[in-house]
Amino acid sequence: MSSKVRAQRHEMPKQAPDKRIKNFSEVTLGYTPELAVAEASRCIGCPKKPCVSGCPVGVDIPEFIALIAEGDFLGAAKKIKEKNSLPAMCGRVCPQESQCEAVCTLGKKGNPVAIGALERFAADFERLHADPLAEAQSSDLSMGKVAVVGSGPAGLTCAAELTKLGYKVVLFESLHATGGVLRYGIPEFRLPKDIVDEEVEYVKRQGVEIRLNVLVGTTVTLDELFAQGFDAIFLGTGAGLPYFLGVPGENLNGVYSANEFLTRTNLMKAYQFPEYDTPVSVGKRVVVVGGGNVAMDSARCALRLGAEKVAVVYRRSRTEMPARLEEVENAEEEGIEFMFLSNPVRILEDDKGWVKGMECIRMELGDADDSGRRRPVPVPGSEFILDVDTVISAVGTNPNPLLIRTVSGLALGRRGNVIADDETGMTNIPGVFAGGDIVTGSATVIAAMGAGKLAAHGIDEYVRTKNGRGM
Amino acid sequence: MYRILKKEILAPKIKLIEVHAPEICSHAHPGQFIVLRMHEKGERIPLTIADSDPVAGLLTMVFQEVGKSTTELGTLNEGDVIQDIVGPLGTPRDIRKLDCVICVAGGVGVAPIYPEAKAYHKIGTKVISLIGAQTKDMLIFKDRMEQVSDEVYYSTDDGSFGHKGFVTEVLDDLLREGLCPDEVVVIGPLLMMREASRVTAKYGVKTIVSLNAIMVDGTGMCGSCRVTVDGETKFSCVEGPAFDGHKVNFDELIARQRRFLAEEKLAMEHYLAGAGGCKCHQK
Ligand SMILES: Cc1cc2nc3c(=O)[nH]c(=O)nc-3n(C[C@H](O)[C@H](O)[C@H](O)COP(=O)(O)OP(=O)(O)OC[C@H]3O[C@@H](n4cnc5c(N)ncnc54)[C@H](O)[C@@H]3O)c2cc1C
Ligand SMILES: Cc1cc2nc3c(=O)[nH]c(=O)nc-3n(C[C@H](O)[C@H](O)[C@H](O)COP(=O)(O)OP(=O)(O)OC[C@H]3O[C@@H](n4cnc5c(N)ncnc54)[C@H](O)[C@@H]3O)c2cc1C
Ligand code: FES
């Protein structure tokens, strides 16, 4: 292949922006087999495989890409699944540009192999063409009994891995549906819920029992679970507690936390109101505060729910935005306006308790803070007013304290996160493990999965030792 | 899935249902609530645990039909199922032996106040209950409340039973006459809770109200239920629903209750026009 062809990355076909802002269907349509083979053929199979070390779970990237290039799509999917059990999701939501694709050799010329899109292609091909029942099922679940709390990516992965290791797992979820953020946070147009359903079905087929509507700590306590004969408990309860802006006017009508806005929209399907009962009201002019995936998702949902104008206000500049690059580009294509180096000061009220505007102040970047990003500082006298009727606050979340505070003696970090051992996932309480956002604060799907898998092995070792089975 | 084992019509548009939910019942305390979702397309609505029997595992809820979801819930009969119920949610009330408490309830608020009155009565606290309703037919839980109260005063807006006027007037009279309870507990419509808190503030009596902010998850992850108490934002599903009535910003909450008025109206119209038909007036 000529180097000219190699230089060009094949973009996935997408729904046109003017069309997609009127629906909740998936934006990117995925490669055709021809496009996938063409893109896979760009990989030069360099011997150092920097991409593999860029992947948090170490997927054998060059190998699966080579299989796609040869047309062995099912083989490629199998290869990925050796390391990553949820590739259809990761291909769609991982921040590839800061992981595998960031270190791709071709990336030095600004055009890395589209690893995420290829992962997604292989996984989707397998979903459509492989027999799900042909997968090996774990039949002997006699190693012990484990309770997994929370059905986000950390809990789902931990549960699936434990069944592979021979454990009977009961997965408890407080909501009426599984998936955690994958269900209630990330919208349908970015991660179709069919895919989440399929992954959950897979976990069930492995023998995991799922119990919805159980708020562990309240409906049943950890002590009661141990008394019921569970050998160990994994906490994967996420970082679901929203912060607010801390500015005057934040409780006005028309101000939402991103969690409320997205939960109404995605989990409760308010975008199909009144067919579905839960409402969400979005005004004509919406402003979203924040610069992460949550902010992008909120802004793009607002647009699809009928807002005429949607702006994102972020206190740093574009380069510091933590959102996935692809989603920022999608948001821009859809006409979302970005106001960088701006921060809200207060929300203005009309005479009926509703939002009628938001006052912001300009920021400039000062010295780097502990996260290594330059700290934004307000520019005195630079206040300005945005004419908006809806404000969505997407400025971060903390671990939900509901369960944590019922566990006496559990060691917590500064921000209320649970402290777990890096190698085993065990907390300071024997038999209680934790992983995912509850430990790290909001992070990524792949990191939560990695933590779930690691803890499964930590649990295995713990239970074997406890039950005197050795390794 | 929770099958409805018992249904009673307590008053026009006020219904009682009972389901088997042993795990919830064995952990429930007065002041707590559940969130239910009737079916796949349903919204998550909070209802107070009006009674719970930990031995038989029976959970009792009482609701008033005020909009789409409660009206549809009212059409379910014994044998029908509710898809999801999660609980118990909220912070249990701190119920300890006092000399005297007044329980003030308005409308359907009698049902949620009952477990609190019962708990106080059981530990030997004198319970004086003031129960208000629009009219005699709308008085519910009369026998139950009389069983757990030392004295009961009634009021109706139209004077068809007890004092004619608002229940907060009865409260004001009792306090003015020198009754001095350790605590006044108030559950009912927001306007009534605001007024009761204003009355008790005059006499400096500690007052606990139970707020019915609009909720989604009920577990502290969305902030839909936030209220301002003593100048601070609180999530009422986790830190409440009971708060010090003298510190609650009622005006803000009253405005927040109107957040989805237009959508609520649309939902009701859509429901009545739909296949469900208008069964609500047959009962
Ligand atoms: C809107 C949004 C968009 C995002 N986009 C991306 C993206 O594009 N790419 C990416 O990599 N990451 C993204 N993230 C981050 C990613 O989703 C999270 O890091 C990841 O989901 C964390 O997984 P988890 O399993 O730790 O927790 P969660 O996914 O939060 O799941 C926790 C689960 O535990 C349940 N739970 C909580 N308490 C209890 C209890 N007491 N009892 C029972 N169950 C309980 C919760 O209901 C929830 O279902 C996004 C996050 C949000 C909010
Ligand atoms: C902690 C708590 C305990 C409650 N206990 C009881 C009870 O025991 N019995 C009872 O009859 N009612 C109770 N409610 C109120 C009940 O939840 C609402 O009446 C119900 O959700 C209305 O739904 P709808 O679709 O029928 O009416 P809608 O048309 O949606 O609304 C009618 C009115 O109810 C209020 N409302 C709407 N949605 C909610 C919501 N999700 N949460 C709270 N209020 C809402 C609105 O302000 C509106 O004015 C409680 C509310 C809370 C927060
Ligand atoms: S209802 Fe969501 S936080 Fe209280």
PDB file of N, CA and C in Angstrom, chain A residues 73-101:
ATOM      1  N   PHE A  73     -13.462 -11.259  10.813  1.00  0.00           N
ATOM      2  CA  PHE A  73     -14.038 -10.322  11.768  1.00  0.00           C
ATOM      3  C   PHE A  73     -14.389 -10.989  13.103  1.00  0.00           C
ATOM      4  N   LEU A  74     -14.915 -12.217  13.022  1.00  0.00           N
ATOM      5  CA  LEU A  74     -15.246 -12.912  14.277  1.00  0.00           C
ATOM      6  C   LEU A  74     -13.980 -13.209  15.071  1.00  0.00           C
ATOM      7  N   GLY A  75     -12.933 -13.573  14.359  1.00  0.00           N
ATOM      8  CA  GLY A  75     -11.645 -13.824  15.016  1.00  0.00           C
ATOM      9  C   GLY A  75     -11.150 -12.566  15.713  1.00  0.00           C
ATOM     10  N   ALA A  76     -11.350 -11.425  15.055  1.00  0.00           N
ATOM     11  CA  ALA A  76     -10.902 -10.160  15.642  1.00  0.00           C
ATOM     12  C   ALA A  76     -11.664  -9.891  16.942  1.00  0.00           C
ATOM     13  N   ALA A  77     -12.975 -10.144  16.892  1.00  0.00           N
ATOM     14  CA  ALA A  77     -13.784  -9.899  18.091  1.00  0.00           C
ATOM     15  C   ALA A  77     -13.331 -10.806  19.233  1.00  0.00           C
ATOM     16  N   LYS A  78     -13.037 -12.039  18.889  1.00  0.00           N
ATOM     17  CA  LYS A  78     -12.602 -12.998  19.907  1.00  0.00           C
ATOM     18  C   LYS A  78     -11.285 -12.532  20.535  1.00  0.00           C
ATOM     19  N   LYS A  79     -10.423 -12.053  19.672  1.00  0.00           N
ATOM     20  CA  LYS A  79      -9.121 -11.565  20.143  1.00  0.00           C
ATOM     21  C   LYS A  79      -9.328 -10.422  21.155  1.00  0.00           C
ATOM     22  N   ILE A  80     -10.199  -9.480  20.821  1.00  0.00           N
ATOM     23  CA  ILE A  80     -10.423  -8.343  21.737  1.00  0.00           C
ATOM     24  C   ILE A  80     -10.984  -8.852  23.057  1.00  0.00           C
ATOM     25  N   LYS A  81     -11.924  -9.804  22.941  1.00  0.00           N
ATOM     26  CA  LYS A  81     -12.618 -10.260  24.158  1.00  0.00           C
ATOM     27  C   LYS A  81     -11.710 -11.027  25.117  1.00  0.00           C
ATOM     28  N   GLU A  82     -10.521 -11.410  24.631  1.00  0.00           N
ATOM     29  CA  GLU A  82      -9.585 -12.031  25.583  1.00  0.00           C
ATOM     30  C   GLU A  82      -9.244 -11.044  26.694  1.00  0.00           C
ATOM     31  N   LYS A  83      -9.262  -9.774  26.358  1.00  0.00           N
ATOM     32  CA  LYS A  83      -8.858  -8.778  27.358  1.00  0.00           C
ATOM     33  C   LYS A  83      -9.994  -7.843  27.765  1.00  0.00           C
ATOM     34  N   ASN A  84     -10.952  -7.659  26.887  1.00  0.00           N
ATOM     35  CA  ASN A  84     -11.997  -6.669  27.135  1.00  0.00           C
ATOM     36  C   ASN A  84     -13.351  -7.300  26.829  1.00  0.00           C
ATOM     37  N   SER A  85     -14.157  -7.500  27.875  1.00  0.00           N
ATOM     38  CA  SER A  85     -15.408  -8.226  27.644  1.00  0.00           C
ATOM     39  C   SER A  85     -16.518  -7.315  27.102  1.00  0.00           C
ATOM     40  N   LEU A  86     -16.301  -6.014  27.070  1.00  0.00           N
ATOM     41  CA  LEU A  86     -17.371  -5.124  26.595  1.00  0.00           C
ATOM     42  C   LEU A  86     -16.919  -4.245  25.410  1.00  0.00           C
ATOM     43  N   PRO A  87     -16.416  -4.865  24.330  1.00  0.00           N
ATOM     44  CA  PRO A  87     -15.847  -4.047  23.253  1.00  0.00           C
ATOM     45  C   PRO A  87     -16.855  -3.176  22.505  1.00  0.00           C
ATOM     46  N   ALA A  88     -18.112  -3.608  22.425  1.00  0.00           N
ATOM     47  CA  ALA A  88     -19.079  -2.792  21.681  1.00  0.00           C
ATOM     48  C   ALA A  88     -19.260  -1.450  22.391  1.00  0.00           C
ATOM     49  N   MET A  89     -19.124  -1.473  23.713  1.00  0.00           N
ATOM     50  CA  MET A  89     -19.236  -0.220  24.460  1.00  0.00           C
ATOM     51  C   MET A  89     -17.941   0.567  24.393  1.00  0.00           C
ATOM     52  N   CYS A  90     -16.831  -0.119  24.636  1.00  0.00           N
ATOM     53  CA  CYS A  90     -15.568   0.613  24.690  1.00  0.00           C
ATOM     54  C   CYS A  90     -15.247   1.256  23.350  1.00  0.00           C
ATOM     55  N   GLY A  91     -15.546   0.553  22.264  1.00  0.00           N
ATOM     56  CA  GLY A  91     -15.299   1.132  20.955  1.00  0.00           C
ATOM     57  C   GLY A  91     -16.044   2.453  20.796  1.00  0.00           C
ATOM     58  N   ARG A  92     -17.156   2.564  21.484  1.00  0.00           N
ATOM     59  CA  ARG A  92     -17.977   3.777  21.353  1.00  0.00           C
ATOM     60  C   ARG A  92     -17.644   4.863  22.365  1.00  0.00           C
ATOM     61  N   VAL A  93     -17.237   4.480  23.561  1.00  0.00           N
ATOM     62  CA  VAL A  93     -17.117   5.520  24.593  1.00  0.00           C
ATOM     63  C   VAL A  93     -15.719   5.755  25.155  1.00  0.00           C
ATOM     64  N   CYS A  94     -14.752   4.905  24.816  1.00  0.00           N
ATOM     65  CA  CYS A  94     -13.407   5.139  25.375  1.00  0.00           C
ATOM     66  C   CYS A  94     -12.807   6.414  24.787  1.00  0.00           C
ATOM     67  N   PRO A  95     -12.032   7.130  25.581  1.00  0.00           N
ATOM     68  CA  PRO A  95     -11.321   8.298  25.045  1.00  0.00           C
ATOM     69  C   PRO A  95     -10.069   7.840  24.301  1.00  0.00           C
ATOM     70  N   GLN A  96     -10.253   7.253  23.120  1.00  0.00           N
ATOM     71  CA  GLN A  96      -9.111   6.680  22.396  1.00  0.00           C
ATOM     72  C   GLN A  96      -8.024   7.709  22.131  1.00  0.00           C
ATOM     73  N   GLU A  97      -8.436   8.949  21.897  1.00  0.00           N
ATOM     74  CA  GLU A  97      -7.428   9.942  21.527  1.00  0.00           C
ATOM     75  C   GLU A  97      -6.425  10.213  22.640  1.00  0.00           C
ATOM     76  N   SER A  98      -6.796   9.834  23.892  1.00  0.00           N
ATOM     77  CA  SER A  98      -5.799  10.010  24.946  1.00  0.00           C
ATOM     78  C   SER A  98      -5.265   8.665  25.432  1.00  0.00           C
ATOM     79  N   GLN A  99      -5.692   7.571  24.781  1.00  0.00           N
ATOM     80  CA  GLN A  99      -5.187   6.245  25.175  1.00  0.00           C
ATOM     81  C   GLN A  99      -4.447   5.623  23.994  1.00  0.00           C
ATOM     82  N   CYS A 100      -5.033   4.554  23.406  1.00  0.00           N
ATOM     83  CA  CYS A 100      -4.332   3.818  22.354  1.00  0.00           C
ATOM     84  C   CYS A 100      -3.957   4.684  21.149  1.00  0.00           C
ATOM     85  N   GLU A 101      -4.906   5.493  20.692  1.00  0.00           N
ATOM     86  CA  GLU A 101      -4.644   6.258  19.463  1.00  0.00           C
ATOM     87  C   GLU A 101      -3.635   7.384  19.702  1.00  0.00           C
TER      88      GLU A 101
END
